[in-house]
Amino acid sequence: NAGVTQTPKFQVLKTGQSMTLQCAQDMNHEYMSWYRQDPGMGLRLIHYSVGAGITDQGEVPNGYNVSRSTTEDFPLRLLSAAPSQTSVYFCASSYNFGGLGDGYTFGSGTRLTVV
Amino acid sequence: SQKIEQNSEALNIQEGKTATLTCNYTNYSPAYLQWYRQDPGRGPVFLLLIRENEKEKRKERLKVTFDTTLKQSLFHITASQPADSATYLCASNAGNNRKLIWGLGTSLAVNP
């Protein structure tokens, strides 16, 4: 099915561990982004990419790295997990930067718990 | 700072009535506004986009308005159904169009 695929759906990490959240889209979207969603905080942008090889920071980039080697994939790396990174993470993509036209397409999310 | 505010109180309505949700923006003038639906445990789903030069946009039972004088967008669901129960998010472009500004969402419950 066309869309944004995120893996894993659930993950528990110990403080200090690292991991990569995977995101792949098959819609040939240039723009991809990572958000975290926390109660009372809404969706906050972590990193985004406007095309292969180009990434930039969002509002809350500390503790996260990204890379974009292909149009399809945009993995998010947690370098050294902290309890403050417990959250639900969403990957989103769109044809253009602002989601004009068909808006953003979101993945189903990764629920991460850091203990 | 640029901000979007949505009613944080849940909206409860009876099936068949029209639900109206509000999105207010401050300290900027967005070129467009977007509305998304989010169900528990799922990612947001795009519903409608309205540009600043459009007063109103419709899609099936959904209607969105954009009032640049009031700095407000209204989202209407007519003939509401229990299946419309969800959280509805408002978002708009930021200055450079490379990211969106998001509201916190309003929870809608449609009672049978």
CSV table of C-alpha atoms in Angstrom, one decimal:
chain,number,residue,atom,x,y,z
A,1,ASN,CA,0.0,0.0,0.0
A,2,ALA,CA,1.2,3.5,-0.8
A,3,GLY,CA,2.1,5.6,2.1
A,4,VAL,CA,4.5,6.2,4.9
A,5,THR,CA,5.8,3.1,6.7
A,6,GLN,CA,7.4,3.4,10.2
A,7,THR,CA,9.1,0.7,12.1
A,8,PRO,CA,9.1,-0.4,14.9
A,9,LYS,CA,5.6,0.3,16.2
A,10,PHE,CA,6.7,0.0,19.9
A,11,GLN,CA,10.1,0.1,21.5
A,12,VAL,CA,11.5,0.1,25.0
A,13,LEU,CA,15.0,1.4,25.5
A,14,LYS,CA,17.3,1.7,28.5
A,15,THR,CA,18.8,5.0,29.3
A,16,GLY,CA,22.0,5.5,27.2
A,17,GLN,CA,21.1,3.0,24.5
A,18,SER,CA,20.9,4.1,20.9
A,19,MET,CA,18.5,3.1,18.2
A,20,THR,CA,17.2,4.0,14.8
A,21,LEU,CA,13.6,4.6,13.9
A,22,GLN,CA,12.9,3.8,10.3
A,23,CYS,CA,10.7,5.7,7.9
A,24,ALA,CA,10.1,4.9,4.3
A,25,GLN,CA,7.6,6.4,1.7
A,26,ASP,CA,6.8,5.2,-1.8
A,27,MET,CA,5.0,8.3,-3.1
A,28,ASN,CA,8.2,10.0,-4.4
A,29,HIS,CA,7.7,12.9,-2.0
A,30,GLU,CA,10.6,15.3,-1.7
A,31,TYR,CA,9.8,16.6,1.8
A,32,MET,CA,10.0,14.3,4.8
A,33,SER,CA,10.0,15.2,8.5
A,34,TRP,CA,10.1,13.7,12.0
A,35,TYR,CA,7.8,14.8,14.8
A,36,ARG,CA,7.3,13.9,18.3
A,37,GLN,CA,3.9,14.1,20.0
A,38,ASP,CA,3.6,14.5,23.7
A,39,PRO,CA,0.4,15.2,25.8
A,40,GLY,CA,-0.1,19.0,26.1
A,41,MET,CA,2.8,19.8,23.8
A,42,GLY,CA,1.3,18.8,20.4
A,43,LEU,CA,3.3,17.9,17.4
A,44,ARG,CA,6.9,19.2,17.6
A,45,LEU,CA,9.3,19.1,14.6
A,46,ILE,CA,12.6,17.3,15.2
A,47,HIS,CA,14.3,17.3,11.8
A,48,TYR,CA,13.2,17.6,8.2
A,49,SER,CA,14.5,17.1,4.7
A,50,VAL,CA,13.6,18.9,1.5
A,51,GLY,CA,15.3,16.2,-0.7
A,52,ALA,CA,18.0,13.6,-0.8
A,53,GLY,CA,21.2,14.8,0.8
A,54,ILE,CA,19.5,17.8,2.4
A,55,THR,CA,18.5,17.9,6.1
A,56,ASP,CA,17.8,20.6,8.6
A,57,GLN,CA,16.9,21.0,12.3
A,58,GLY,CA,13.4,21.6,13.6
A,59,GLU,CA,12.3,22.9,17.0
A,60,VAL,CA,13.6,20.0,19.2
A,61,PRO,CA,16.7,18.5,17.4
A,62,ASN,CA,18.9,17.8,20.4
A,63,GLY,CA,19.7,14.1,20.9
A,64,TYR,CA,18.6,13.1,17.4
A,65,ASN,CA,20.3,12.7,14.1
A,66,VAL,CA,19.0,12.2,10.6
A,67,SER,CA,20.3,11.5,7.1
A,68,ARG,CA,18.6,11.3,3.7
A,69,SER,CA,20.6,9.2,1.3
A,70,THR,CA,17.5,8.3,-0.9
A,71,THR,CA,14.2,10.0,-1.7
A,72,GLU,CA,12.4,7.1,0.0
A,73,ASP,CA,14.1,6.7,3.4
A,74,PHE,CA,14.5,9.1,6.3
A,75,PRO,CA,15.8,7.3,9.4
A,76,LEU,CA,15.9,9.0,12.8
A,77,ARG,CA,18.7,8.1,15.2
A,78,LEU,CA,18.6,8.4,18.9
A,79,LEU,CA,22.2,8.8,20.0
A,80,SER,CA,22.0,8.1,23.7
A,81,ALA,CA,18.4,7.6,24.9
A,82,ALA,CA,17.1,9.6,27.8
A,83,PRO,CA,13.8,9.3,29.7
A,84,SER,CA,12.8,12.8,28.2
A,85,GLN,CA,12.7,11.1,24.8
A,86,THR,CA,9.8,8.9,25.8
A,87,SER,CA,7.2,9.9,23.3
A,88,VAL,CA,5.3,9.0,20.2
A,89,TYR,CA,7.3,9.6,17.0
A,90,PHE,CA,5.7,10.3,13.7
A,91,CYS,CA,7.3,10.5,10.3
A,92,ALA,CA,5.5,12.6,7.7
A,93,SER,CA,6.0,13.3,4.0
A,94,SER,CA,4.6,15.6,1.4
A,95,TYR,CA,5.0,16.4,-2.3
A,96,ASN,CA,6.1,19.9,-1.5
A,97,PHE,CA,7.5,21.7,1.6
A,98,GLY,CA,4.4,23.1,3.1
A,99,GLY,CA,2.0,20.3,2.3
A,100,LEU,CA,0.2,22.4,-0.3
A,101,GLY,CA,-2.3,20.2,-2.3
A,102,ASP,CA,-2.6,16.9,-0.5
A,103,GLY,CA,-1.2,17.9,2.9
A,104,TYR,CA,1.2,15.7,4.8
A,105,THR,CA,1.0,11.9,4.9
A,106,PHE,CA,1.9,10.6,8.3
A,107,GLY,CA,3.1,7.1,9.3
A,108,SER,CA,1.3,5.2,12.0
A,109,GLY,CA,3.9,6.2,14.6
A,110,THR,CA,6.5,4.6,16.9
A,111,ARG,CA,5.7,4.6,20.6
A,112,LEU,CA,9.1,4.8,22.4
A,113,THR,CA,9.6,4.3,26.2
A,114,VAL,CA,13.0,5.0,27.7
A,115,VAL,CA,13.5,3.6,31.2
B,1,SER,CA,5.7,34.2,18.5
B,2,GLN,CA,3.6,32.6,15.8
B,3,LYS,CA,0.9,30.5,17.4
B,4,ILE,CA,-2.2,28.5,16.6
B,5,GLU,CA,-4.8,28.0,19.3
B,6,GLN,CA,-7.6,25.4,19.3
B,7,ASN,CA,-10.3,24.9,21.9
B,8,SER,CA,-8.7,22.5,24.5
B,9,GLU,CA,-12.1,21.5,25.8
B,10,ALA,CA,-13.6,18.5,24.3
B,11,LEU,CA,-16.7,19.0,22.1
B,12,ASN,CA,-19.6,16.7,22.7
B,13,ILE,CA,-22.5,16.7,20.3
B,14,GLN,CA,-25.5,14.6,19.3
B,15,GLU,CA,-25.5,12.5,16.2
B,16,GLY,CA,-27.0,14.4,13.3
B,17,LYS,CA,-26.0,17.8,14.5
B,18,THR,CA,-23.3,20.1,13.0
B,19,ALA,CA,-19.9,20.2,14.8
B,20,THR,CA,-18.0,23.4,14.6
B,21,LEU,CA,-14.3,23.5,15.7
B,22,THR,CA,-12.3,26.7,15.9
B,23,CYS,CA,-8.7,27.5,15.0
B,24,ASN,CA,-7.2,30.9,15.9
B,25,TYR,CA,-3.8,32.2,14.8
B,26,THR,CA,-1.8,35.0,16.3
B,27,ASN,CA,1.3,37.1,15.3
B,28,TYR,CA,1.4,36.1,11.7
B,29,SER,CA,-0.6,35.8,8.5
B,30,PRO,CA,-0.6,32.3,7.1
B,31,ALA,CA,-1.0,31.7,3.4
B,32,TYR,CA,-3.1,28.6,4.1
B,33,LEU,CA,-4.5,26.5,6.8
B,34,GLN,CA,-4.8,22.7,6.9
B,35,TRP,CA,-7.1,20.4,9.0
B,36,TYR,CA,-6.2,16.9,10.0
B,37,ARG,CA,-8.0,14.1,11.8
B,38,GLN,CA,-6.2,12.0,14.4
B,39,ASP,CA,-7.6,8.8,15.9
B,40,PRO,CA,-6.1,7.3,19.1
B,41,GLY,CA,-2.9,5.5,18.4
B,42,ARG,CA,-2.8,6.6,14.8
B,43,GLY,CA,-1.0,9.3,12.8
B,44,PRO,CA,-2.9,12.5,11.7
B,45,VAL,CA,-4.8,12.2,8.4
B,46,PHE,CA,-5.1,15.2,6.1
B,47,LEU,CA,-8.6,16.4,5.5
B,48,LEU,CA,-8.7,19.9,3.9
B,49,LEU,CA,-6.5,22.8,2.9
B,50,ILE,CA,-7.8,26.4,2.5
B,51,ARG,CA,-5.8,29.3,1.1
B,52,GLU,CA,-6.0,32.9,2.4
B,53,ASN,CA,-7.8,34.0,-0.7
B,54,GLU,CA,-10.5,31.3,-0.3
B,55,LYS,CA,-13.4,32.1,2.0
B,56,GLU,CA,-14.8,28.6,2.1
B,57,LYS,CA,-14.0,25.1,1.0
B,58,ARG,CA,-16.1,22.0,1.1
B,59,LYS,CA,-15.6,18.2,0.9
B,60,GLU,CA,-18.6,16.0,1.3
B,61,ARG,CA,-19.9,16.7,4.9
B,62,LEU,CA,-16.9,18.9,5.8
B,63,LYS,CA,-16.6,22.7,5.4
B,64,VAL,CA,-13.8,24.9,6.3
B,65,THR,CA,-13.8,28.7,6.4
B,66,PHE,CA,-10.9,31.2,6.6
B,67,ASP,CA,-11.5,34.7,8.0
B,68,THR,CA,-8.3,36.8,7.8
B,69,THR,CA,-10.0,39.7,9.6
B,70,LEU,CA,-10.8,37.5,12.6
B,71,LYS,CA,-7.6,35.5,12.2
B,72,GLN,CA,-9.7,32.4,12.4
B,73,SER,CA,-10.6,29.2,10.6
B,74,LEU,CA,-13.8,27.3,11.4
B,75,PHE,CA,-14.2,23.6,10.6
B,76,HIS,CA,-17.7,22.2,10.3
B,77,ILE,CA,-18.9,18.6,10.1
B,78,THR,CA,-22.5,18.5,9.1
B,79,ALA,CA,-24.8,15.5,9.9
B,80,SER,CA,-22.2,14.3,12.3
B,81,GLN,CA,-21.9,10.6,13.0
B,82,PRO,CA,-20.3,8.6,15.9
B,83,ALA,CA,-17.5,7.6,13.4
B,84,ASP,CA,-16.5,11.3,13.3
B,85,SER,CA,-15.4,11.1,16.9
B,86,ALA,CA,-11.6,11.9,16.9
B,87,THR,CA,-9.2,14.8,17.6
B,88,TYR,CA,-9.0,17.4,14.9
B,89,LEU,CA,-5.8,19.3,14.4
B,90,CYS,CA,-5.3,22.7,12.7
B,91,ALA,CA,-2.0,23.6,11.0
B,92,SER,CA,-0.6,26.4,8.9
B,93,ASN,CA,2.5,27.3,7.0
B,94,ALA,CA,5.3,29.1,8.8
B,95,GLY,CA,7.2,31.9,7.2
B,96,ASN,CA,9.5,29.9,5.0
B,97,ASN,CA,7.0,27.2,4.1
B,98,ARG,CA,9.5,24.5,5.2
B,99,LYS,CA,7.5,23.5,8.2
B,100,LEU,CA,4.0,23.8,9.7
B,101,ILE,CA,2.8,25.4,12.9
B,102,TRP,CA,0.4,23.0,14.7
B,103,GLY,CA,-2.4,23.5,17.1
B,104,LEU,CA,-2.9,21.1,20.0
B,105,GLY,CA,-6.2,19.8,18.6
B,106,THR,CA,-9.8,19.6,19.7
B,107,SER,CA,-11.4,16.3,20.7
B,108,LEU,CA,-14.8,15.7,19.2
B,109,ALA,CA,-17.2,13.1,20.6
B,110,VAL,CA,-20.4,12.4,18.6
B,111,ASN,CA,-23.0,10.7,20.8
B,112,PRO,CA,-25.5,8.3,19.2
